[in-house]
Amino acid sequence: MDKSSYLKKISAWDTDAARHVLSRSLYGYSGTDIEFALSKSLDDFIDNHLLKDLPEPIPPTYNGAEWVTLANNSTNSPNYSNYRYSLIWWWEDLMLQQGYSLREKMVWFYANHFVTEYNTVQVPQYYYLSNKLFRQYAFGNLIELTKKVTIDPAMLKYLNGDVSTRTAPNENYGRELMELFTLGIGNYSEEDIKQAAKALTGWRVNSTTLSAYFTSSRWDSGTKTIFGKDGNWNADDVVDIIFSEKAVAASEYLCRKLYKEFAYYEPNIDYVKQLAEVMRANNFNLKPVLSTMLKSQYFHSPDIRGAKIKSPIEFLVSLIRFFNLTYDNDLLNQIRTKSRELEQEILNPPDVRGWEGQRKWMNTTVYPTRNKFTDSLVTGIKINNKTYKIDVLTFSRSFPSAIPPNENAVQFIEEVTQVLIQFPLSQARKDFLLASLLDGTAVQNWSTYATGASTRLEKFFKALMRLPEFQLS
């Protein structure tokens, strides 16, 4: 593809394009979702649905009681494990109930960009506030979001901003702000970090109101020099200076992160540079950048489609949405524990760099664990005397080729894989799936209404979800 075409809008808004956009934008989708997307124009679906601003969701509760505004103290802390779990279940539910919105994928992107670790902070109220902040700025201005994150209680606690004073400035946040959150290595000096650390002093966290507050006596009010700019800079000034003096580096770094999250783990530098120009032209407002990316020819190129390994969270949550499973907190908790087994514990990234993703999600341990879980969803997972199970008959009969008198096993495989797999399967794969589906039945006799149909369909869906291709987005 010619570089001049990278950001040009795709010409064909068809099934393949819609499936690709849905796969990268949502935590699972159905054939009906593809039909809905195609009932709209490309511009309409992306700009007025995926990127639509939505009202804030109702906060999480535990056993019907609100906890997100409770003070962080010894009276409330014995319940923090329960509050943490309820926050995770609430977040998972929002992923499932997101409708046609990119918002929840952006919340996750921010959580893995402006990283904090629960095992370090250990206050669920602060994590709710971070989550709420990311949702408010899902498609918003990255400069303003970075300012908010700088004094976010979870971040202040995680990178020691709340103990950074004029007499003992702590460099942790200043370093990560430049290295990981805005610029990347090579675009700042150690002296820039030291000077920024001084400007960032003075902030603390009120454990009763759960908010950050500024104490001028703890702030270094002297002159600091950051990227050659002199002044008695404060925290907001640091962020403004980064984005003004290092606009090219910041935009390209942030667009590389977006590319890695939504396109592929190895960035196309030329595409990133072009997307970064869009970011700068829009003063770091994210909505135009996302709109351009999701419509662009390069984003829809064959090299990008189906090339991203689903993260554990994407993989697990999408199963519920794919198969329209009825769920409650017990199943959501199963998703929580299973994601930890698959090496992606919600709220607990491995370090300040976050999850690297892609090939890290596939190894000799986690791949069999994924397969075991999908097998169990087909046969049924029992939790607290309840069974959570894919209704293979109902799901299968949602496809035209499974309805008499037009039943056709070969066409059924085409229809199912066109929804659940991102690209056409090889004939060898199709033959393998057909053998699993028929299980000895003559192809002309295949029917979802025949005796033993449920058993054969269970074998088929187990085989389908064990395919390497099913792990891809």
GROMACS .gro file of C-alpha atoms in nm:
model
  473
    1MET     CA    1   0.000   0.000   0.000
    2ASP     CA    2   0.130   0.343  -0.090
    3LYS     CA    3   0.208   0.557   0.215
    4SER     CA    4  -0.005   0.839   0.077
    5SER     CA    5  -0.310   0.612   0.114
    6TYR     CA    6  -0.256   0.516   0.478
    7LEU     CA    7  -0.506   0.762   0.627
    8LYS     CA    8  -0.748   0.767   0.337
    9LYS     CA    9  -1.094   0.635   0.416
   10ILE     CA   10  -1.171   0.279   0.307
   11SER     CA   11  -1.394   0.257   0.002
   12ALA     CA   12  -1.584  -0.061   0.098
   13TRP     CA   13  -1.787  -0.073   0.418
   14ASP     CA   14  -1.866  -0.445   0.401
   15THR     CA   15  -1.888  -0.749   0.629
   16ASP     CA   16  -1.512  -0.789   0.656
   17ALA     CA   17  -1.462  -0.422   0.742
   18ALA     CA   18  -1.746  -0.416   0.996
   19ARG     CA   19  -1.627  -0.735   1.164
   20HIS     CA   20  -1.275  -0.593   1.193
   21VAL     CA   21  -1.394  -0.266   1.346
   22LEU     CA   22  -1.622  -0.447   1.591
   23SER     CA   23  -1.349  -0.690   1.685
   24ARG     CA   24  -1.109  -0.412   1.778
   25SER     CA   25  -1.369  -0.181   1.934
   26LEU     CA   26  -1.591  -0.410   2.143
   27TYR     CA   27  -1.554  -0.696   2.387
   28GLY     CA   28  -1.725  -0.943   2.157
   29TYR     CA   29  -2.002  -0.901   1.902
   30SER     CA   30  -2.267  -1.106   1.724
   31GLY     CA   31  -2.392  -1.149   1.371
   32THR     CA   32  -2.670  -0.907   1.461
   33ASP     CA   33  -2.406  -0.650   1.559
   34ILE     CA   34  -2.242  -0.686   1.218
   35GLU     CA   35  -2.580  -0.634   1.052
   36PHE     CA   36  -2.644  -0.324   1.262
   37ALA     CA   37  -2.307  -0.175   1.170
   38LEU     CA   38  -2.371  -0.237   0.801
   39SER     CA   39  -2.714  -0.077   0.826
   40LYS     CA   40  -2.528   0.251   0.892
   41SER     CA   41  -2.274   0.429   0.680
   42LEU     CA   42  -1.909   0.403   0.785
   43ASP     CA   43  -1.905   0.763   0.909
   44ASP     CA   44  -2.235   0.727   1.093
   45PHE     CA   45  -2.142   0.405   1.270
   46ILE     CA   46  -1.800   0.519   1.384
   47ASP     CA   47  -1.870   0.884   1.465
   48ASN     CA   48  -2.225   0.856   1.601
   49HIS     CA   49  -2.207   0.515   1.767
   50LEU     CA   50  -1.855   0.397   1.847
   51LEU     CA   51  -1.737   0.747   1.941
   52LYS     CA   52  -2.059   0.880   2.087
   53ASP     CA   53  -2.029   1.047   2.427
   54LEU     CA   54  -2.235   0.855   2.683
   55PRO     CA   55  -2.362   0.937   3.032
   56GLU     CA   56  -2.166   0.808   3.328
   57PRO     CA   57  -2.276   0.470   3.462
   58ILE     CA   58  -2.418   0.424   3.810
   59PRO     CA   59  -2.131   0.352   4.055
   60PRO     CA   60  -2.073  -0.003   4.180
   61THR     CA   61  -2.225  -0.129   4.502
   62TYR     CA   62  -2.157  -0.426   4.727
   63ASN     CA   63  -2.458  -0.614   4.862
   64GLY     CA   64  -2.671  -0.319   4.755
   65ALA     CA   65  -2.470  -0.061   4.950
   66GLU     CA   66  -2.259   0.214   4.797
   67TRP     CA   67  -1.894   0.218   4.899
   68VAL     CA   68  -1.713   0.440   4.646
   69THR     CA   69  -1.744   0.752   4.866
   70LEU     CA   70  -1.646   0.586   5.195
   71ALA     CA   71  -1.341   0.730   5.366
   72ASN     CA   72  -1.016   0.540   5.341
   73ASN     CA   73  -0.973   0.440   5.704
   74SER     CA   74  -0.938   0.141   5.936
   75THR     CA   75  -1.316   0.121   5.982
   76ASN     CA   76  -1.379   0.056   5.614
   77SER     CA   77  -1.059  -0.123   5.514
   78PRO     CA   78  -1.169  -0.473   5.631
   79ASN     CA   79  -1.420  -0.468   5.343
   80TYR     CA   80  -1.172  -0.359   5.075
   81SER     CA   81  -1.138  -0.704   4.921
   82ASN     CA   82  -1.513  -0.719   4.868
   83TYR     CA   83  -1.521  -0.365   4.731
   84ARG     CA   84  -1.237  -0.448   4.496
   85TYR     CA   85  -1.425  -0.749   4.362
   86SER     CA   86  -1.743  -0.549   4.317
   87LEU     CA   87  -1.547  -0.286   4.122
   88ILE     CA   88  -1.410  -0.555   3.891
   89TRP     CA   89  -1.754  -0.715   3.839
   90TRP     CA   90  -1.900  -0.371   3.767
   91TRP     CA   91  -1.627  -0.301   3.514
   92GLU     CA   92  -1.675  -0.639   3.345
   93ASP     CA   93  -2.048  -0.574   3.328
   94LEU     CA   94  -1.983  -0.240   3.158
   95MET     CA   95  -1.766  -0.419   2.902
   96LEU     CA   96  -2.056  -0.651   2.829
   97GLN     CA   97  -2.321  -0.379   2.826
   98GLN     CA   98  -2.119  -0.127   2.625
   99GLY     CA   99  -2.350  -0.144   2.326
  100TYR     CA  100  -2.187   0.000   2.015
  101SER     CA  101  -1.932   0.211   2.196
  102LEU     CA  102  -1.554   0.216   2.201
  103ARG     CA  103  -1.560   0.370   2.546
  104GLU     CA  104  -1.479   0.060   2.752
  105LYS     CA  105  -1.190  -0.034   2.526
  106MET     CA  106  -1.054   0.317   2.582
  107VAL     CA  107  -1.094   0.285   2.959
  108TRP     CA  108  -0.885  -0.031   2.942
  109PHE     CA  109  -0.630   0.141   2.717
  110TYR     CA  110  -0.586   0.422   2.969
  111ALA     CA  111  -0.564   0.179   3.262
  112ASN     CA  112  -0.277   0.004   3.085
  113HIS     CA  113  -0.114   0.334   2.990
  114PHE     CA  114  -0.142   0.542   3.308
  115VAL     CA  115  -0.055   0.234   3.509
  116THR     CA  116  -0.105   0.182   3.880
  117GLU     CA  117  -0.094  -0.149   4.069
  118TYR     CA  118  -0.364  -0.242   4.318
  119ASN     CA  119  -0.118  -0.446   4.525
  120THR     CA  120   0.069  -0.122   4.589
  121VAL     CA  121  -0.220   0.123   4.639
  122GLN     CA  122  -0.478  -0.117   4.791
  123VAL     CA  123  -0.764   0.134   4.811
  124PRO     CA  124  -1.060   0.041   4.587
  125GLN     CA  125  -1.217   0.386   4.622
  126TYR     CA  126  -0.913   0.537   4.450
  127TYR     CA  127  -0.938   0.282   4.172
  128TYR     CA  128  -1.300   0.368   4.113
  129LEU     CA  129  -1.202   0.734   4.079
  130SER     CA  130  -0.932   0.645   3.825
  131ASN     CA  131  -1.174   0.429   3.630
  132LYS     CA  132  -1.431   0.708   3.633
  133LEU     CA  133  -1.170   0.957   3.513
  134PHE     CA  134  -1.067   0.736   3.221
  135ARG     CA  135  -1.430   0.697   3.119
  136GLN     CA  136  -1.491   1.073   3.133
  137TYR     CA  137  -1.194   1.131   2.901
  138ALA     CA  138  -1.244   0.825   2.681
  139PHE     CA  139  -1.248   1.037   2.365
  140GLY     CA  140  -1.131   1.360   2.522
  141ASN     CA  141  -0.821   1.574   2.545
  142LEU     CA  142  -0.500   1.394   2.637
  143ILE     CA  143  -0.338   1.707   2.780
  144GLU     CA  144  -0.623   1.764   3.024
  145LEU     CA  145  -0.641   1.394   3.110
  146THR     CA  146  -0.269   1.387   3.187
  147LYS     CA  147  -0.315   1.682   3.423
  148LYS     CA  148  -0.597   1.499   3.599
  149VAL     CA  149  -0.396   1.176   3.623
  150THR     CA  150  -0.103   1.367   3.772
  151ILE     CA  151  -0.308   1.445   4.083
  152ASP     CA  152  -0.526   1.134   4.076
  153PRO     CA  153  -0.522   0.976   4.427
  154ALA     CA  154  -0.425   0.630   4.300
  155MET     CA  155  -0.136   0.775   4.097
  156LEU     CA  156  -0.020   1.001   4.379
  157LYS     CA  157  -0.004   0.697   4.607
  158TYR     CA  158   0.145   0.462   4.349
  159LEU     CA  159   0.437   0.681   4.240
  160ASN     CA  160   0.487   0.861   4.571
  161GLY     CA  161   0.363   1.198   4.457
  162ASP     CA  162   0.185   1.245   4.789
  163VAL     CA  163   0.515   1.240   4.981
  164SER     CA  164   0.708   1.459   4.739
  165THR     CA  165   0.804   1.791   4.900
  166ARG     CA  166   1.022   2.092   4.826
  167THR     CA  167   1.286   1.961   5.068
  168ALA     CA  168   1.267   1.604   4.934
  169PRO     CA  169   1.125   1.595   4.581
  170ASN     CA  170   1.045   1.243   4.462
  171GLU     CA  171   1.134   1.175   4.098
  172ASN     CA  172   0.918   0.866   4.043
  173TYR     CA  173   0.619   1.033   3.881
  174GLY     CA  174   0.824   1.287   3.686
  175ARG     CA  175   1.027   1.003   3.536
  176GLU     CA  176   0.729   0.786   3.441
  177LEU     CA  177   0.535   1.088   3.317
  178MET     CA  178   0.802   1.143   3.054
  179GLU     CA  179   0.927   0.791   2.992
  180LEU     CA  180   0.598   0.598   2.988
  181PHE     CA  181   0.303   0.836   2.984
  182THR     CA  182   0.394   1.104   2.730
  183LEU     CA  183   0.732   1.098   2.551
  184GLY     CA  184   0.923   0.772   2.561
  185ILE     CA  185   1.292   0.715   2.624
  186GLY     CA  186   1.531   0.950   2.449
  187ASN     CA  187   1.310   1.258   2.450
  188TYR     CA  188   1.409   1.407   2.786
  189SER     CA  189   1.713   1.439   3.009
  190GLU     CA  190   1.777   1.343   3.370
  191GLU     CA  191   1.786   1.712   3.451
  192ASP     CA  192   1.438   1.756   3.299
  193ILE     CA  193   1.314   1.485   3.537
  194LYS     CA  194   1.478   1.648   3.839
  195GLN     CA  195   1.332   1.987   3.752
  196ALA     CA  196   0.987   1.843   3.685
  197ALA     CA  197   0.997   1.660   4.018
  198LYS     CA  198   1.040   1.993   4.195
  199ALA     CA  199   0.743   2.142   4.010
  200LEU     CA  200   0.527   1.841   4.097
  201THR     CA  201   0.572   1.879   4.474
  202GLY     CA  202   0.302   1.990   4.716
  203TRP     CA  203   0.024   1.744   4.645
  204ARG     CA  204  -0.134   1.516   4.905
  205VAL     CA  205  -0.438   1.290   4.932
  206ASN     CA  206  -0.724   1.349   5.177
  207SER     CA  207  -0.827   1.001   5.288
  208THR     CA  208  -1.166   1.126   5.408
  209THR     CA  209  -1.278   1.313   5.097
  210LEU     CA  210  -1.079   1.081   4.866
  211SER     CA  211  -0.942   1.381   4.681
  212ALA     CA  212  -0.606   1.541   4.614
  213TYR     CA  213  -0.524   1.876   4.768
  214PHE     CA  214  -0.239   2.120   4.732
  215THR     CA  215  -0.023   2.242   5.020
  216SER     CA  216   0.178   2.544   4.912
  217SER     CA  217   0.429   2.507   5.196
  218ARG     CA  218   0.533   2.168   5.055
  219TRP     CA  219   0.572   2.301   4.699
  220ASP     CA  220   0.901   2.416   4.552
  221SER     CA  221   0.815   2.766   4.434
  222GLY     CA  222   1.160   2.838   4.296
  223THR     CA  223   1.259   2.868   3.932
  224LYS     CA  224   1.282   2.541   3.739
  225THR     CA  225   1.411   2.481   3.389
  226ILE     CA  226   1.222   2.216   3.191
  227PHE     CA  227   1.309   2.162   2.825
  228GLY     CA  228   1.483   2.498   2.827
  229LYS     CA  229   1.183   2.688   2.967
  230ASP     CA  230   1.240   2.880   3.292
  231GLY     CA  231   0.970   2.959   3.547
  232ASN     CA  232   0.828   2.878   3.889
  233TRP     CA  233   0.639   2.591   3.731
  234ASN     CA  234   0.373   2.379   3.901
  235ALA     CA  235   0.220   2.041   3.810
  236ASP     CA  236  -0.011   2.173   3.537
  237ASP     CA  237   0.278   2.369   3.389
  238VAL     CA  238   0.489   2.054   3.361
  239VAL     CA  239   0.221   1.886   3.150
  240ASP     CA  240   0.168   2.195   2.935
  241ILE     CA  241   0.542   2.227   2.871
  242ILE     CA  242   0.573   1.862   2.771
  243PHE     CA  243   0.291   1.885   2.518
  244SER     CA  244   0.399   2.222   2.379
  245GLU     CA  245   0.778   2.187   2.368
  246LYS     CA  246   0.774   1.818   2.277
  247ALA     CA  247   0.453   1.804   2.074
  248VAL     CA  248   0.596   1.588   1.795
  249ALA     CA  249   0.756   1.337   2.030
  250ALA     CA  250   0.445   1.321   2.250
  251SER     CA  251   0.201   1.277   1.962
  252GLU     CA  252   0.412   1.008   1.796
  253TYR     CA  253   0.466   0.822   2.123
  254LEU     CA  254   0.095   0.828   2.210
  255CYS     CA  255  -0.007   0.725   1.859
  256ARG     CA  256   0.233   0.431   1.880
  257LYS     CA  257   0.054   0.325   2.197
  258LEU     CA  258  -0.286   0.358   2.028
  259TYR     CA  259  -0.158   0.165   1.727
  260LYS     CA  260  -0.030  -0.116   1.950
  261GLU     CA  261  -0.363  -0.136   2.131
  262PHE     CA  262  -0.597  -0.123   1.833
  263ALA     CA  263  -0.396  -0.225   1.527
  264TYR     CA  264  -0.085  -0.436   1.581
  265TYR     CA  265   0.194  -0.472   1.834
  266GLU     CA  266   0.474  -0.368   1.593
  267PRO     CA  267   0.401  -0.011   1.479
  268ASN     CA  268   0.423   0.105   1.120
  269ILE     CA  269   0.627   0.418   1.183
  270ASP     CA  270   0.508   0.601   0.871
  271TYR     CA  271   0.144   0.540   0.964
  272VAL     CA  272   0.209   0.648   1.323
  273LYS     CA  273   0.371   0.973   1.206
  274GLN     CA  274   0.072   1.053   0.986
  275LEU     CA  275  -0.172   0.977   1.267
  276ALA     CA  276   0.036   1.191   1.502
  277GLU     CA  277  -0.009   1.484   1.263
  278VAL     CA  278  -0.385   1.443   1.306
  279MET     CA  279  -0.337   1.441   1.683
  280ARG     CA  280  -0.135   1.762   1.681
  281ALA     CA  281  -0.372   1.932   1.437
  282ASN     CA  282  -0.652   1.865   1.685
  283ASN     CA  283  -0.456   1.980   1.991
  284PHE     CA  284  -0.440   1.626   2.134
  285ASN     CA  285  -0.816   1.576   2.127
  286LEU     CA  286  -0.856   1.205   2.077
  287LYS     CA  287  -1.189   1.167   1.898
  288PRO     CA  288  -1.065   1.287   1.555
  289VAL     CA  289  -0.762   1.059   1.588
  290LEU     CA  290  -0.971   0.753   1.666
  291SER     CA  291  -1.217   0.835   1.389
  292THR     CA  292  -0.936   0.868   1.136
  293MET     CA  293  -0.770   0.546   1.249
  294LEU     CA  294  -1.084   0.330   1.245
  295LYS     CA  295  -1.175   0.445   0.893
  296SER     CA  296  -0.827   0.438   0.744
  297GLN     CA  297  -0.714   0.212   0.462
  298TYR     CA  298  -0.405   0.097   0.648
  299PHE     CA  299  -0.603  -0.001   0.960
  300HIS     CA  300  -0.817  -0.220   0.734
  301SER     CA  301  -0.527  -0.374   0.542
  302PRO     CA  302  -0.496  -0.757   0.532
  303ASP     CA  303  -0.180  -0.737   0.745
  304ILE     CA  304  -0.378  -0.587   1.033
  305ARG     CA  305  -0.702  -0.786   1.020
  306GLY     CA  306  -0.695  -1.088   1.246
  307ALA     CA  307  -0.333  -1.021   1.346
  308LYS     CA  308  -0.384  -0.929   1.711
  309ILE     CA  309  -0.392  -1.194   1.983
  310LYS     CA  310  -0.687  -1.139   2.215
  311SER     CA  311  -0.586  -1.040   2.565
  312PRO     CA  312  -0.724  -1.265   2.841
  313ILE     CA  313  -0.989  -1.005   2.924
  314GLU     CA  314  -1.091  -0.967   2.560
  315PHE     CA  315  -1.098  -1.343   2.520
  316LEU     CA  316  -1.303  -1.419   2.831
  317VAL     CA  317  -1.552  -1.133   2.819
  318SER     CA  318  -1.614  -1.174   2.447
  319LEU     CA  319  -1.722  -1.535   2.502
  320ILE     CA  320  -2.018  -1.417   2.708
  321ARG     CA  321  -2.116  -1.163   2.445
  322PHE     CA  322  -2.054  -1.392   2.145
  323PHE     CA  323  -2.284  -1.659   2.280
  324ASN     CA  324  -2.528  -1.429   2.463
  325LEU     CA  325  -2.473  -1.609   2.794
  326THR     CA  326  -2.686  -1.513   3.092
  327TYR     CA  327  -2.448  -1.398   3.364
  328ASP     CA  328  -2.436  -1.265   3.719
  329ASN     CA  329  -2.162  -1.178   3.966
  330ASP     CA  330  -2.069  -1.544   4.010
  331LEU     CA  331  -1.979  -1.578   3.644
  332LEU     CA  332  -1.815  -1.236   3.643
  333ASN     CA  333  -1.605  -1.350   3.936
  334GLN     CA  334  -1.511  -1.658   3.736
  335ILE     CA  335  -1.389  -1.423   3.462
  336ARG     CA  336  -1.187  -1.236   3.724
  337THR     CA  337  -1.015  -1.547   3.858
  338LYS     CA  338  -0.965  -1.700   3.514
  339SER     CA  339  -0.804  -1.381   3.380
  340ARG     CA  340  -0.555  -1.402   3.665
  341GLU     CA  341  -0.475  -1.762   3.564
  342LEU     CA  342  -0.422  -1.634   3.211
  343GLU     CA  343  -0.172  -1.379   3.346
  344GLN     CA  344  -0.384  -1.065   3.328
  345GLU     CA  345  -0.516  -0.986   3.674
  346ILE     CA  346  -0.757  -0.693   3.653
  347LEU     CA  347  -0.626  -0.384   3.838
  348ASN     CA  348  -0.287  -0.553   3.885
  349PRO     CA  349  -0.053  -0.511   3.588
  350PRO     CA  350   0.295  -0.661   3.638
  351ASP     CA  351   0.470  -0.325   3.675
  352VAL     CA  352   0.446   0.042   3.578
  353ARG     CA  353   0.498  -0.048   3.211
  354GLY     CA  354   0.171  -0.241   3.205
  355TRP     CA  355   0.097  -0.555   3.009
  356GLU     CA  356   0.307  -0.596   2.695
  357GLY     CA  357   0.043  -0.812   2.527
  358GLN     CA  358   0.044  -0.995   2.195
  359ARG     CA  359   0.275  -1.299   2.211
  360LYS     CA  360   0.292  -1.270   2.590
  361TRP     CA  361  -0.068  -1.396   2.586
  362MET     CA  362   0.024  -1.725   2.420
  363ASN     CA  363   0.250  -1.982   2.582
  364THR     CA  364   0.241  -2.350   2.676
  365THR     CA  365   0.057  -2.269   2.999
  366VAL     CA  366  -0.210  -2.018   2.903
  367TYR     CA  367  -0.315  -2.167   2.569
  368PRO     CA  368  -0.428  -2.498   2.727
  369THR     CA  369  -0.597  -2.297   3.003
  370ARG     CA  370  -0.795  -2.103   2.743
  371ASN     CA  371  -0.898  -2.427   2.577
  372LYS     CA  372  -1.001  -2.583   2.905
  373PHE     CA  373  -1.220  -2.284   2.984
  374THR     CA  374  -1.398  -2.281   2.647
  375ASP     CA  375  -1.455  -2.656   2.680
  376SER     CA  376  -1.612  -2.598   3.020
  377LEU     CA  377  -1.844  -2.329   2.883
  378VAL     CA  378  -1.969  -2.578   2.627
  379THR     CA  379  -2.028  -2.857   2.879
  380GLY     CA  380  -2.131  -2.626   3.163
  381ILE     CA  381  -1.959  -2.449   3.454
  382LYS     CA  382  -2.119  -2.510   3.793
  383ILE     CA  383  -2.090  -2.231   4.051
  384ASN     CA  384  -2.297  -2.216   4.369
  385ASN     CA  385  -2.553  -2.467   4.240
  386LYS     CA  386  -2.593  -2.275   3.912
  387THR     CA  387  -2.479  -2.387   3.569
  388TYR     CA  388  -2.343  -2.148   3.308
  389LYS     CA  389  -2.347  -2.308   2.968
  390ILE     CA  390  -2.350  -2.213   2.600
  391ASP     CA  391  -2.687  -2.308   2.454
  392VAL     CA  392  -2.541  -2.461   2.140
  393LEU     CA  393  -2.880  -2.542   1.989
  394THR     CA  394  -3.025  -2.192   2.028
  395PHE     CA  395  -2.704  -2.028   1.911
  396SER     CA  396  -2.673  -2.256   1.610
  397ARG     CA  397  -3.034  -2.205   1.508
  398SER     CA  398  -2.970  -1.831   1.480
  399PHE     CA  399  -2.793  -1.906   1.150
  400PRO     CA  400  -3.002  -1.954   0.832
  401SER     CA  401  -2.821  -2.275   0.734
  402ALA     CA  402  -2.940  -2.446   1.053
  403ILE     CA  403  -3.311  -2.386   0.985
  404PRO     CA  404  -3.520  -2.644   0.792
  405PRO     CA  405  -3.561  -2.689   0.502
  406ASN     CA  406  -3.231  -2.512   0.425
  407GLU     CA  407  -3.004  -2.703   0.660
  408ASN     CA  408  -2.653  -2.730   0.522
  409ALA     CA  409  -2.355  -2.832   0.735
  410VAL     CA  410  -2.094  -2.687   0.501
  411GLN     CA  411  -2.273  -2.352   0.480
  412PHE     CA  412  -2.328  -2.355   0.857
  413ILE     CA  413  -1.953  -2.364   0.914
  414GLU     CA  414  -1.911  -2.073   0.671
  415GLU     CA  415  -2.174  -1.866   0.851
  416VAL     CA  416  -2.046  -1.937   1.203
  417THR     CA  417  -1.681  -1.875   1.122
  418GLN     CA  418  -1.765  -1.558   0.932
  419VAL     CA  419  -1.884  -1.418   1.265
  420LEU     CA  420  -1.636  -1.573   1.508
  421ILE     CA  421  -1.317  -1.581   1.300
  422GLN     CA  422  -1.152  -1.272   1.152
  423PHE     CA  423  -1.044  -1.416   0.818
  424PRO     CA  424  -1.133  -1.708   0.588
  425LEU     CA  425  -1.017  -2.045   0.719
  426SER     CA  426  -0.811  -2.283   0.509
  427GLN     CA  427  -0.990  -2.576   0.352
  428ALA     CA  428  -0.804  -2.810   0.587
  429ARG     CA  429  -0.946  -2.622   0.887
  430LYS     CA  430  -1.295  -2.631   0.738
  431ASP     CA  431  -1.267  -3.005   0.676
  432PHE     CA  432  -1.156  -3.055   1.036
  433LEU     CA  433  -1.453  -2.856   1.167
  434LEU     CA  434  -1.692  -3.040   0.936
  435ALA     CA  435  -1.570  -3.374   1.067
  436SER     CA  436  -1.625  -3.249   1.423
  437LEU     CA  437  -1.972  -3.121   1.335
  438LEU     CA  438  -2.088  -3.437   1.159
  439ASP     CA  439  -1.924  -3.680   1.402
  440GLY     CA  440  -1.997  -3.970   1.169
  441THR     CA  441  -2.331  -3.842   1.039
  442ALA     CA  442  -2.372  -3.823   0.661
  443VAL     CA  443  -2.347  -3.461   0.551
  444GLN     CA  444  -2.686  -3.475   0.379
  445ASN     CA  445  -2.848  -3.591   0.705
  446TRP     CA  446  -2.707  -3.316   0.925
  447SER     CA  447  -2.969  -3.127   1.126
  448THR     CA  448  -2.981  -2.933   1.450
  449TYR     CA  449  -3.314  -3.108   1.513
  450ALA     CA  450  -3.181  -3.463   1.475
  451THR     CA  451  -3.124  -3.698   1.766
  452GLY     CA  452  -2.782  -3.628   1.918
  453ALA     CA  453  -2.756  -3.286   1.754
  454SER     CA  454  -2.663  -3.116   2.081
  455THR     CA  455  -2.373  -3.355   2.142
  456ARG     CA  456  -2.239  -3.305   1.791
  457LEU     CA  457  -2.268  -2.928   1.818
  458GLU     CA  458  -2.085  -2.931   2.149
  459LYS     CA  459  -1.800  -3.121   1.986
  460PHE     CA  460  -1.799  -2.872   1.700
  461PHE     CA  461  -1.785  -2.561   1.919
  462LYS     CA  462  -1.513  -2.711   2.136
  463ALA     CA  463  -1.308  -2.774   1.823
  464LEU     CA  464  -1.380  -2.428   1.684
  465MET     CA  465  -1.278  -2.242   1.999
  466ARG     CA  466  -0.958  -2.446   2.029
  467LEU     CA  467  -0.839  -2.323   1.691
  468PRO     CA  468  -0.544  -2.082   1.696
  469GLU     CA  469  -0.750  -1.858   1.466
  470PHE     CA  470  -1.014  -1.818   1.737
  471GLN     CA  471  -0.753  -1.655   1.962
  472LEU     CA  472  -0.709  -1.370   1.715
  473SER     CA  473  -0.886  -1.038   1.686
   0.00000   0.00000   0.00000
